[in-house]
PDB file of C-alpha atoms in Angstrom:
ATOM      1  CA  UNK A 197      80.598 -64.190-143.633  1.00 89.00           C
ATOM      2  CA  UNK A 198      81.035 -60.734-145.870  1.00 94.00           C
ATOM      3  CA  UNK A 199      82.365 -61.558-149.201  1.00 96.00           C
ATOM      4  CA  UNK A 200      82.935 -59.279-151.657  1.00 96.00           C
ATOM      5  CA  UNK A 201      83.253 -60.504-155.765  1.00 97.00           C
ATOM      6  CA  UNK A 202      85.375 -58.973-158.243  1.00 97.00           C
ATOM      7  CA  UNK A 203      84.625 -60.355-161.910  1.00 96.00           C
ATOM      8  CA  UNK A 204      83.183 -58.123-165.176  1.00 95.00           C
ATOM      9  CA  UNK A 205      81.281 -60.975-166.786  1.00 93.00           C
ATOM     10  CA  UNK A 206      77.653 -60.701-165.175  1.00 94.00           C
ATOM     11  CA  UNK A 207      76.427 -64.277-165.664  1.00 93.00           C
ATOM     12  CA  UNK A 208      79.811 -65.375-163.926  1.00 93.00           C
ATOM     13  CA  UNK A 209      79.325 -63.512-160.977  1.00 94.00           C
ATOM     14  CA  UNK A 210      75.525 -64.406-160.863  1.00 94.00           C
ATOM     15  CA  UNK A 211      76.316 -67.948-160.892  1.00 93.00           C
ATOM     16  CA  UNK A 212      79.112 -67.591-158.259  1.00 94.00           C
ATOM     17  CA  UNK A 213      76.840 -66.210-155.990  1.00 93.00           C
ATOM     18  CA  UNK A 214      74.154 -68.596-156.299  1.00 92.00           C
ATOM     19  CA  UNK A 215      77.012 -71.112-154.981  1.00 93.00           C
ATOM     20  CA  UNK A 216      78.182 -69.220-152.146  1.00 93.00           C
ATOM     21  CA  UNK A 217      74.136 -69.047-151.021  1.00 91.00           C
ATOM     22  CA  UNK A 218      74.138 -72.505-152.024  1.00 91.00           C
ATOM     23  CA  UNK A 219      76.884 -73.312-149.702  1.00 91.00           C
ATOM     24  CA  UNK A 220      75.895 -71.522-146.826  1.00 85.00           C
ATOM     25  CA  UNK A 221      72.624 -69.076-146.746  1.00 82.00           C
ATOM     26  CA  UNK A 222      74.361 -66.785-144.002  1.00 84.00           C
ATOM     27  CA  UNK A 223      77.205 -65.499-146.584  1.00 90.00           C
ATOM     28  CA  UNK A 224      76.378 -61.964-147.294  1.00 93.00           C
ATOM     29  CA  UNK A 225      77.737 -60.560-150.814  1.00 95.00           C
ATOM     30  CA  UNK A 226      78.776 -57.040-149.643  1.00 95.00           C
ATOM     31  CA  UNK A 227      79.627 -55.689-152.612  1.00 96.00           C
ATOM     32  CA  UNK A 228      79.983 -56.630-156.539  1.00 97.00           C
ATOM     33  CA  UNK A 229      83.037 -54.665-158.687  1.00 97.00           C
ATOM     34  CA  UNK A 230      83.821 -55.015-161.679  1.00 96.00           C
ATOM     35  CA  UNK A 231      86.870 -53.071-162.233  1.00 96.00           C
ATOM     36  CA  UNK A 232      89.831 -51.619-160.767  1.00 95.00           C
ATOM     37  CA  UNK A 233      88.480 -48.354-160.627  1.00 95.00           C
ATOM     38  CA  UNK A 234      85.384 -49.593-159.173  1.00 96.00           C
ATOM     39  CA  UNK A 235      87.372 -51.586-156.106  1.00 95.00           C
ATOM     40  CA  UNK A 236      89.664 -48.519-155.668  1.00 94.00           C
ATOM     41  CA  UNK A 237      86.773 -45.966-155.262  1.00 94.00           C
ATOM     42  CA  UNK A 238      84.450 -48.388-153.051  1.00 95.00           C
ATOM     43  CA  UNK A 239      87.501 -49.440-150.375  1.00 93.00           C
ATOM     44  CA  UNK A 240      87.945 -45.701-149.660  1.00 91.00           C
ATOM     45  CA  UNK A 241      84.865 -45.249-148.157  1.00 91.00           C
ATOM     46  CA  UNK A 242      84.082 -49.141-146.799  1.00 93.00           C
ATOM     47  CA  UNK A 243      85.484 -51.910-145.046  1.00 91.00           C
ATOM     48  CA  UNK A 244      87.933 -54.500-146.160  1.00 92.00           C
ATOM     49  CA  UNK A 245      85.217 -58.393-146.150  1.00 93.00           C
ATOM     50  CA  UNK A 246      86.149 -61.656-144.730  1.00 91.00           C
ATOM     51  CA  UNK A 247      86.897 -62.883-148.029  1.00 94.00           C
ATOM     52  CA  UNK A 248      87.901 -62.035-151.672  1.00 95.00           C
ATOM     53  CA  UNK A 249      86.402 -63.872-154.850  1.00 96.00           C
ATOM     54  CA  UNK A 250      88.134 -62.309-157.748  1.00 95.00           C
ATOM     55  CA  UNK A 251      89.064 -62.571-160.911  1.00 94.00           C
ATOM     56  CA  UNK A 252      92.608 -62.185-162.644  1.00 92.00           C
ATOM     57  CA  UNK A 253      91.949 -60.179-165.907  1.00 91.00           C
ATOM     58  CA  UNK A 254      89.623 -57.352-165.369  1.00 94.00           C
ATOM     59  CA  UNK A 255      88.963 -54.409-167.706  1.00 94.00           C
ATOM     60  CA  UNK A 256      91.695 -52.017-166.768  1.00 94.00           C
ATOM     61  CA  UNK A 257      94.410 -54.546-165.661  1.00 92.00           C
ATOM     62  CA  UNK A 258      95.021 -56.985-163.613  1.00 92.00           C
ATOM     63  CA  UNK A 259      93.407 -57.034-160.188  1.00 93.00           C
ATOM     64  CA  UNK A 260      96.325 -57.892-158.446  1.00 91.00           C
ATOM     65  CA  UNK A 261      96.718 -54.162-158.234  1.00 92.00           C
ATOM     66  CA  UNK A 262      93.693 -53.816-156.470  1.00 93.00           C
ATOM     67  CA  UNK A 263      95.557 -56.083-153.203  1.00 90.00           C
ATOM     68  CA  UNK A 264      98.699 -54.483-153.252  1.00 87.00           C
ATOM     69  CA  UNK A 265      97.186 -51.169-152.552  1.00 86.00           C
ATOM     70  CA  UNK A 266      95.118 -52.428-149.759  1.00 86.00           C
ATOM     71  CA  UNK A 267      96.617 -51.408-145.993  1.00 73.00           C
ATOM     72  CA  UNK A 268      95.070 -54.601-144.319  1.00 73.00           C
ATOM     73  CA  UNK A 269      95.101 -58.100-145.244  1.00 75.00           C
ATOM     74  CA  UNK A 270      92.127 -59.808-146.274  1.00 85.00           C
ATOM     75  CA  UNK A 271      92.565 -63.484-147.843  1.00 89.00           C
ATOM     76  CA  UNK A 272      91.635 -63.844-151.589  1.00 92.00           C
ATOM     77  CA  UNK A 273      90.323 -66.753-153.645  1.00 92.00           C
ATOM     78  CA  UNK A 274      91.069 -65.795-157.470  1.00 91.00           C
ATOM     79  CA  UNK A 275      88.511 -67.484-160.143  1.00 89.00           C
ATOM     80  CA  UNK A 276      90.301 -67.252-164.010  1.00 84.00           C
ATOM     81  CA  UNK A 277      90.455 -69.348-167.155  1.00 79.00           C
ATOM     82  CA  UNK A 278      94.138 -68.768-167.265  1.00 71.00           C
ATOM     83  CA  UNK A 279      96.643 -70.105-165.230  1.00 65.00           C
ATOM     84  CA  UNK A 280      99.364 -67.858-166.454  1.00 67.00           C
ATOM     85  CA  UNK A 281      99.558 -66.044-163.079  1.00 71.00           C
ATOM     86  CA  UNK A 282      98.992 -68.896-160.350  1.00 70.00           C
ATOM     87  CA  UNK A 283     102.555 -67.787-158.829  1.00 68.00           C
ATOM     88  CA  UNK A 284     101.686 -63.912-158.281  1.00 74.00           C
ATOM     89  CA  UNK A 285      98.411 -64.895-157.074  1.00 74.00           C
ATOM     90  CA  UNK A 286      99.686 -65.971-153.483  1.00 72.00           C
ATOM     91  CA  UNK A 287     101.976 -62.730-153.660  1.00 71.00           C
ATOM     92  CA  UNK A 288      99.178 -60.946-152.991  1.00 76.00           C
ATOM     93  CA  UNK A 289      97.026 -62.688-149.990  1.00 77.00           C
ATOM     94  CA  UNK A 290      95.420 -65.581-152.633  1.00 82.00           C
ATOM     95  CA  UNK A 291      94.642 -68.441-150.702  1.00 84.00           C
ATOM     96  CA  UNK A 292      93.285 -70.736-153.299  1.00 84.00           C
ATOM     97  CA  UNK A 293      93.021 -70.209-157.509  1.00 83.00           C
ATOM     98  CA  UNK A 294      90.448 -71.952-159.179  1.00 84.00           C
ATOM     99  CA  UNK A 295      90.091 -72.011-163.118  1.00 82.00           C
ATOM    100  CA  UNK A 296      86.910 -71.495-164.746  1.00 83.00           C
ATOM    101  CA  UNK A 297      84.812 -72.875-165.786  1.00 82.00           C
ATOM    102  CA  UNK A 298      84.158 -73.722-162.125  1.00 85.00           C
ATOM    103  CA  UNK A 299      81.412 -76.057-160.532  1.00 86.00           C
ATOM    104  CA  UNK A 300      79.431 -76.145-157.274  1.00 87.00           C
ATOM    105  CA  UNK A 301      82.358 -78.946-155.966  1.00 87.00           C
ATOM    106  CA  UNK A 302      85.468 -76.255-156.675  1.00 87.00           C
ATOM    107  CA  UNK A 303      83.619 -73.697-155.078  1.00 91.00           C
ATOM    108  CA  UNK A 304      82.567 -76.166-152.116  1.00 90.00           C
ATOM    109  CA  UNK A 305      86.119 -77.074-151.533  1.00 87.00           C
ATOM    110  CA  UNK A 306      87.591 -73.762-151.571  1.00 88.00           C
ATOM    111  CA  UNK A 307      85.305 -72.553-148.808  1.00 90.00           C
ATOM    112  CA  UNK A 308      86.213 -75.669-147.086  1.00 88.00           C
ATOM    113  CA  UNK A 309      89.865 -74.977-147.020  1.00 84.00           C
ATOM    114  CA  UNK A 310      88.941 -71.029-145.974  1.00 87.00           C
ATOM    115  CA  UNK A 311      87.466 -72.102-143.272  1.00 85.00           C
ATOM    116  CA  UNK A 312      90.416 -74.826-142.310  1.00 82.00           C
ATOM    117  CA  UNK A 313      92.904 -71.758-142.861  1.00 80.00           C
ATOM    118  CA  UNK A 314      90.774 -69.389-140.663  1.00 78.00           C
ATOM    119  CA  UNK A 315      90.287 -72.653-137.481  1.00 75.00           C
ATOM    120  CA  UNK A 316      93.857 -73.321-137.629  1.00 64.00           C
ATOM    121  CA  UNK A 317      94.931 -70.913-135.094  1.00 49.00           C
ATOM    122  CA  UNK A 318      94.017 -67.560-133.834  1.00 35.00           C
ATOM    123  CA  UNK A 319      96.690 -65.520-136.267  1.00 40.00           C
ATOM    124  CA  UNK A 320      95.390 -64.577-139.409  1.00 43.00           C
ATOM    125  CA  UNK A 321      96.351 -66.428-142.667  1.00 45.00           C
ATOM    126  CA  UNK A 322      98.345 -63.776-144.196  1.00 45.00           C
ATOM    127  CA  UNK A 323     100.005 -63.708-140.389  1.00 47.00           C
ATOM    128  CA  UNK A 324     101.134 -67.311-141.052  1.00 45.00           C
ATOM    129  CA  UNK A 325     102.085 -66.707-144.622  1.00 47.00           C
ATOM    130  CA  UNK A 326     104.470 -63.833-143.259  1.00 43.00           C
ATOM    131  CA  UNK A 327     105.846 -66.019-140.608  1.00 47.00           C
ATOM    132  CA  UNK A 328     106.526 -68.851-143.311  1.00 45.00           C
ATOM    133  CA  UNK A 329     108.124 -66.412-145.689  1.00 45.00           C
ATOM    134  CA  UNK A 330     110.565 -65.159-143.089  1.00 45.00           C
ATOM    135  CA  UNK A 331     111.493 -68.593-141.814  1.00 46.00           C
ATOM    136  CA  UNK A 332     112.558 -69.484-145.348  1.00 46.00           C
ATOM    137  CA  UNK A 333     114.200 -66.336-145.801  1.00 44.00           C
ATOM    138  CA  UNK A 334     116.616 -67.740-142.931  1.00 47.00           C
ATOM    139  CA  UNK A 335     116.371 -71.409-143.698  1.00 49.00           C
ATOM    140  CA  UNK A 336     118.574 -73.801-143.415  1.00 46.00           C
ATOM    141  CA  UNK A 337     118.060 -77.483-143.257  1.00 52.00           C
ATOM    142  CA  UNK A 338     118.237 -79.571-140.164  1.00 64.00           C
ATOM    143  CA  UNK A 339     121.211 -81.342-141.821  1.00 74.00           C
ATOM    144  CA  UNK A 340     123.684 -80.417-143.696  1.00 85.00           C
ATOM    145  CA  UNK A 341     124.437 -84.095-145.678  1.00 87.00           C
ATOM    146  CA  UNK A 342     123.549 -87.137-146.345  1.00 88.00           C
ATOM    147  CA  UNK A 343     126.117 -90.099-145.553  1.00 88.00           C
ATOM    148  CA  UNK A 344     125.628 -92.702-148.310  1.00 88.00           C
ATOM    149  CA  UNK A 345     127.297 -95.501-147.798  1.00 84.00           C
ATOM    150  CA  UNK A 346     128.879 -97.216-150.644  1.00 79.00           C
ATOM    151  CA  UNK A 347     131.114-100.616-150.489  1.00 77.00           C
ATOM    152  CA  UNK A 348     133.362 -99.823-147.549  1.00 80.00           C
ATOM    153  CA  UNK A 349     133.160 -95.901-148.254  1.00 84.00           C
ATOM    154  CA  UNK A 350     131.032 -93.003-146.623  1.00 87.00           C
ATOM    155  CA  UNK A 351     130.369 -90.637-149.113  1.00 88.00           C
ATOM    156  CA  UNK A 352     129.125 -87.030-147.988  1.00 90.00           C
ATOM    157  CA  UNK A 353     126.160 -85.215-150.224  1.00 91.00           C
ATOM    158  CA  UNK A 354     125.576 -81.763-149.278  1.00 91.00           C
ATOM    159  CA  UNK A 355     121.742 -80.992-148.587  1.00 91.00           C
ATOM    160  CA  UNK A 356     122.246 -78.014-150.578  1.00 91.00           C
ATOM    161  CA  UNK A 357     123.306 -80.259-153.880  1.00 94.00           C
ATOM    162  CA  UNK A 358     120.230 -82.089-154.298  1.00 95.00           C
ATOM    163  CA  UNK A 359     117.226 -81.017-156.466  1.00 96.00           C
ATOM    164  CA  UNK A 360     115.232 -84.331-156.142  1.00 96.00           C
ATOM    165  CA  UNK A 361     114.469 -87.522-154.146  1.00 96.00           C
ATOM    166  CA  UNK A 362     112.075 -90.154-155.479  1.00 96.00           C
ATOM    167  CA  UNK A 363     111.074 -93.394-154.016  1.00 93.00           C
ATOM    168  CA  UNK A 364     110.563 -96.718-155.748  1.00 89.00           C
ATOM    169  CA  UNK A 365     111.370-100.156-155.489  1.00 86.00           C
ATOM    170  CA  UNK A 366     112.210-100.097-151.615  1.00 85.00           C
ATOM    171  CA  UNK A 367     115.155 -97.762-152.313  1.00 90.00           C
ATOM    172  CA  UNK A 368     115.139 -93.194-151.987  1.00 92.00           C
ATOM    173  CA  UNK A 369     117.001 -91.927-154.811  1.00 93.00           C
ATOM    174  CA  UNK A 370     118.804 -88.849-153.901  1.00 95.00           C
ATOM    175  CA  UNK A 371     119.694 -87.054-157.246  1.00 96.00           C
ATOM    176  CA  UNK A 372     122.305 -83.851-157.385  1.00 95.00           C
ATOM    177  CA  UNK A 373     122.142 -80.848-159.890  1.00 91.00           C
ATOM    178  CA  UNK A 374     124.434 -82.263-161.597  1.00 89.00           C
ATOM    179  CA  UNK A 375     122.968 -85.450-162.161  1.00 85.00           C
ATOM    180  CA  UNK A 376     124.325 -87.641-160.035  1.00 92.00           C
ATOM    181  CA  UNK A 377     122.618 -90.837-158.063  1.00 93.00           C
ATOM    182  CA  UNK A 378     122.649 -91.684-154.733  1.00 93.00           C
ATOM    183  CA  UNK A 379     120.664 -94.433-153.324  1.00 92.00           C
ATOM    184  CA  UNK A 380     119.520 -93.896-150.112  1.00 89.00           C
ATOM    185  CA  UNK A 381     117.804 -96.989-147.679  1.00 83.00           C
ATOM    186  CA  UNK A 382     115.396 -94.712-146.006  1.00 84.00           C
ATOM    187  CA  UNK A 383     112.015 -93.971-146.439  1.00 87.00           C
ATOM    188  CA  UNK A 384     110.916 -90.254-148.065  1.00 89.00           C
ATOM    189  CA  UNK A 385     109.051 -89.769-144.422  1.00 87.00           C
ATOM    190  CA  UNK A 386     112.715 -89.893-142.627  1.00 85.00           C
ATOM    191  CA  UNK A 387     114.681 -88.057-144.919  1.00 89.00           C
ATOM    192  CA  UNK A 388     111.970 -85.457-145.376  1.00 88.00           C
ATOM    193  CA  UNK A 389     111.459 -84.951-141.298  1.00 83.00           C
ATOM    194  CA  UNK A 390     115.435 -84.042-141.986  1.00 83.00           C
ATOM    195  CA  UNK A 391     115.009 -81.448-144.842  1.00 88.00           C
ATOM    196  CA  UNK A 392     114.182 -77.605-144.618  1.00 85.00           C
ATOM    197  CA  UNK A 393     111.434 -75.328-146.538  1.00 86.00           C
ATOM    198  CA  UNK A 394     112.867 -75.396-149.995  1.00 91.00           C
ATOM    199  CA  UNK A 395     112.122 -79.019-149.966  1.00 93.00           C
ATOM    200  CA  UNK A 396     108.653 -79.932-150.976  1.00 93.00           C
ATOM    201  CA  UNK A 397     106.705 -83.359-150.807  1.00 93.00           C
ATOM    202  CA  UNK A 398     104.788 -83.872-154.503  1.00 94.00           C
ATOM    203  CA  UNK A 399     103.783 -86.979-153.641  1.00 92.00           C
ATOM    204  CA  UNK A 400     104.087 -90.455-152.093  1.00 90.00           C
ATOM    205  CA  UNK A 401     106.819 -91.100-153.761  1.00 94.00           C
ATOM    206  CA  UNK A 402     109.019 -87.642-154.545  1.00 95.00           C
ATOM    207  CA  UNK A 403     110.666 -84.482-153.170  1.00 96.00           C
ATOM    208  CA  UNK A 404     111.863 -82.200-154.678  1.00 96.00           C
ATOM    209  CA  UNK A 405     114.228 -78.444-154.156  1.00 95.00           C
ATOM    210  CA  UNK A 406     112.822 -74.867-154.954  1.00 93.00           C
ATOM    211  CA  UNK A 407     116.127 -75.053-157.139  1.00 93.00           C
ATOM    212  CA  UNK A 408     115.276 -78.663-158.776  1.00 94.00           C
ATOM    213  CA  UNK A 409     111.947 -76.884-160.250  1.00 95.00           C
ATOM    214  CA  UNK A 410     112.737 -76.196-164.306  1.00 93.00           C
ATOM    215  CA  UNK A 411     108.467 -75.482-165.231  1.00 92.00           C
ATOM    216  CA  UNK A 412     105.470 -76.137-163.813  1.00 92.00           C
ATOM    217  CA  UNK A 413     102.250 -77.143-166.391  1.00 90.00           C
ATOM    218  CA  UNK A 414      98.923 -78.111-166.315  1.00 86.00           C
ATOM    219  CA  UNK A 415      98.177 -81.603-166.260  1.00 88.00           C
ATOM    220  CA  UNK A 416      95.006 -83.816-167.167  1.00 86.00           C
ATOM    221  CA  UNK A 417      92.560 -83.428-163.961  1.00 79.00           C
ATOM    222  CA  UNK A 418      93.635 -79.976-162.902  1.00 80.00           C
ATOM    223  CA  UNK A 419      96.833 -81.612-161.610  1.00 87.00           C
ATOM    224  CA  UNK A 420      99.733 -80.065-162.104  1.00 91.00           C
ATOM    225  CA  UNK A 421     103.153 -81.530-163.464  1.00 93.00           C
ATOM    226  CA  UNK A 422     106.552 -81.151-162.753  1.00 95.00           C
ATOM    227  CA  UNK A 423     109.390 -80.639-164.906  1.00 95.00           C
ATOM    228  CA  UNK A 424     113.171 -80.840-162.700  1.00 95.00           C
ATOM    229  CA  UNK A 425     115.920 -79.468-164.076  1.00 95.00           C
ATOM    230  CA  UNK A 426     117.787 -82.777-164.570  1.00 94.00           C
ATOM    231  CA  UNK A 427     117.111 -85.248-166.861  1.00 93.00           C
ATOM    232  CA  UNK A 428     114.133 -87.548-165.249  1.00 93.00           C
ATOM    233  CA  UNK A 429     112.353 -90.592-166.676  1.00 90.00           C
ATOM    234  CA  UNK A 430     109.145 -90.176-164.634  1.00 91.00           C
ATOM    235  CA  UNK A 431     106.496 -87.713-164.894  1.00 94.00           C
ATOM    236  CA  UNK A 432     106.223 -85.918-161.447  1.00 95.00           C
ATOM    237  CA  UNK A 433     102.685 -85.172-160.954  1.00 94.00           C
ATOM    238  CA  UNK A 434     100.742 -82.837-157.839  1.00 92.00           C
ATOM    239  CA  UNK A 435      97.288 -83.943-157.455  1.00 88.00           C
ATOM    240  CA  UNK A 436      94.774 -81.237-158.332  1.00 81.00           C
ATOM    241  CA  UNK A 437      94.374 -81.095-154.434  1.00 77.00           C
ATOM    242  CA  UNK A 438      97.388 -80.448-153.257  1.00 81.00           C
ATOM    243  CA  UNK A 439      97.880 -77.861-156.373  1.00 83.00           C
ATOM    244  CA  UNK A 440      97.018 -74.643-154.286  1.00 78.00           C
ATOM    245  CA  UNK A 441      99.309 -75.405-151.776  1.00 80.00           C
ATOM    246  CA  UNK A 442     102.244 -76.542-153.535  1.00 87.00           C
ATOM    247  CA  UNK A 443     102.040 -73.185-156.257  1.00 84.00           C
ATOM    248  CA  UNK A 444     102.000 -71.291-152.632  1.00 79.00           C
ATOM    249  CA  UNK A 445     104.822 -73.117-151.601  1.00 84.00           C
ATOM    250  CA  UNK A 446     106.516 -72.191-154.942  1.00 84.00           C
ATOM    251  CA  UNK A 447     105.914 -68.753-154.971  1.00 73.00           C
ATOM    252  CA  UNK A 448     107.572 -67.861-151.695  1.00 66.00           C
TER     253      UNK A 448
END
């Protein structure tokens, strides 16, 4: 596997390397740049690797100009102390975003899920990120309510209407932008098999809307947690390893 770093601080990228040798003695570190002049010059001249480590904050800017100049896709896995830019990150191919100071374990993991990304079919990842983006572009849930019963009334709550579900007690709470309840006697599995893209699954026991999102923050543990836009008791909480993939989620 080719892998090329992008980082300024020497003892950073000297370390990084001696985990991706540590992790498998076949990875081949094809080229290290520190800045965006650097990258710029070398990919006229050389191939695009199998895989980005990079950092955010480099020198001359930002290195997400470095990826949005580049023809072909190539995934990237961005290593920073700030988590300021997690969203733009999987704009431009990021896979996975790791905060420093990183250990042997982070580093372990996100190789792991590269490789998971990579086995998962014969398209590419940024293929499948394309494809995903599109089908939300044109999504629509496969329902357009929820019938809630109530005494001897059915009441009709457009799909569209609610920013979050949450589960406790035996009982899905189905809760509109404007603040409105709805309980619900299904379990989050059902009702989410029934919901669309901008619906995502934080946990066991919530879902929430793209729309029902007011600020995202980091939590204790590298997990993240999320504020709705309606007034909410309980703290909403991603696990640090579903993080990645719920910020990717977020930012399409």
């Amino acid at each position: 596997m080719n892998i090329i770093i992008i980082e300024d601080e020497l003892m950073i990228a000297e370390e990084l390397i001696e985990q991706l040798n540590a992790y498998q003695p076949a990875v081949k570190i094809v080229a290290h740049l520190k800045s965006i002049q650097e990258a710029n010059q070398f990919f006229q001249n050389n191939p695009l690797p199998d895989l980005f480590f990079s950092d955010i904050q480099l020198p001359d800017g930002l290195s997400f100009e470095i990826f949005k100049k580049l023809e072909d896709h190539c995934p990237v896995i961005f290593c920073t102390a700030f988590d300021d830019y997690a969203l733009e990150a999987f704009k431009v191919n990021g896979i996975d975003y790791i905060l420093k100071p990183f250990d042997q374990e982070d580093i372990f993991q996100t190789l792991d899920k590269y490789h998971r990304l990579i086995a998962n079919g014969d398209q590419t990842v940024f293929e499948q990120s394309t494809q995903r983006q599109d089908k939300r572009e044109n999504n629509t849930s496969k329902m357009s309510h929820f019938l809630i019963e109530k005494a001897d009334q059915i009441i009709p709550v457009k799909v569209e209407d609610i920013v979050l579900i949450h589960y406790q007690n035996g009982v899905s709470s189905l809760y509109t932008q404007s603040g409105q309840r709805y309980p619900y006697l299904k379990p989050l599995d059902s009702i989410m098999d029934k919901l669309g893209d901008d619906f995502y699954r934080l946990n066991r026991q919530s879902i929430i809307q793209r729309k029902g999102i007011s600020k995202v923050s980091k939590y204790f543990g590298r997990k993240l947690l999320v504020k709705p836009v309606i007034d909410f008791d309980e703290q909403l909480l991603v696990s640090k390893v579903g993080a990645s993939s719920f910020l990717a989620w977020l930012a399409y």
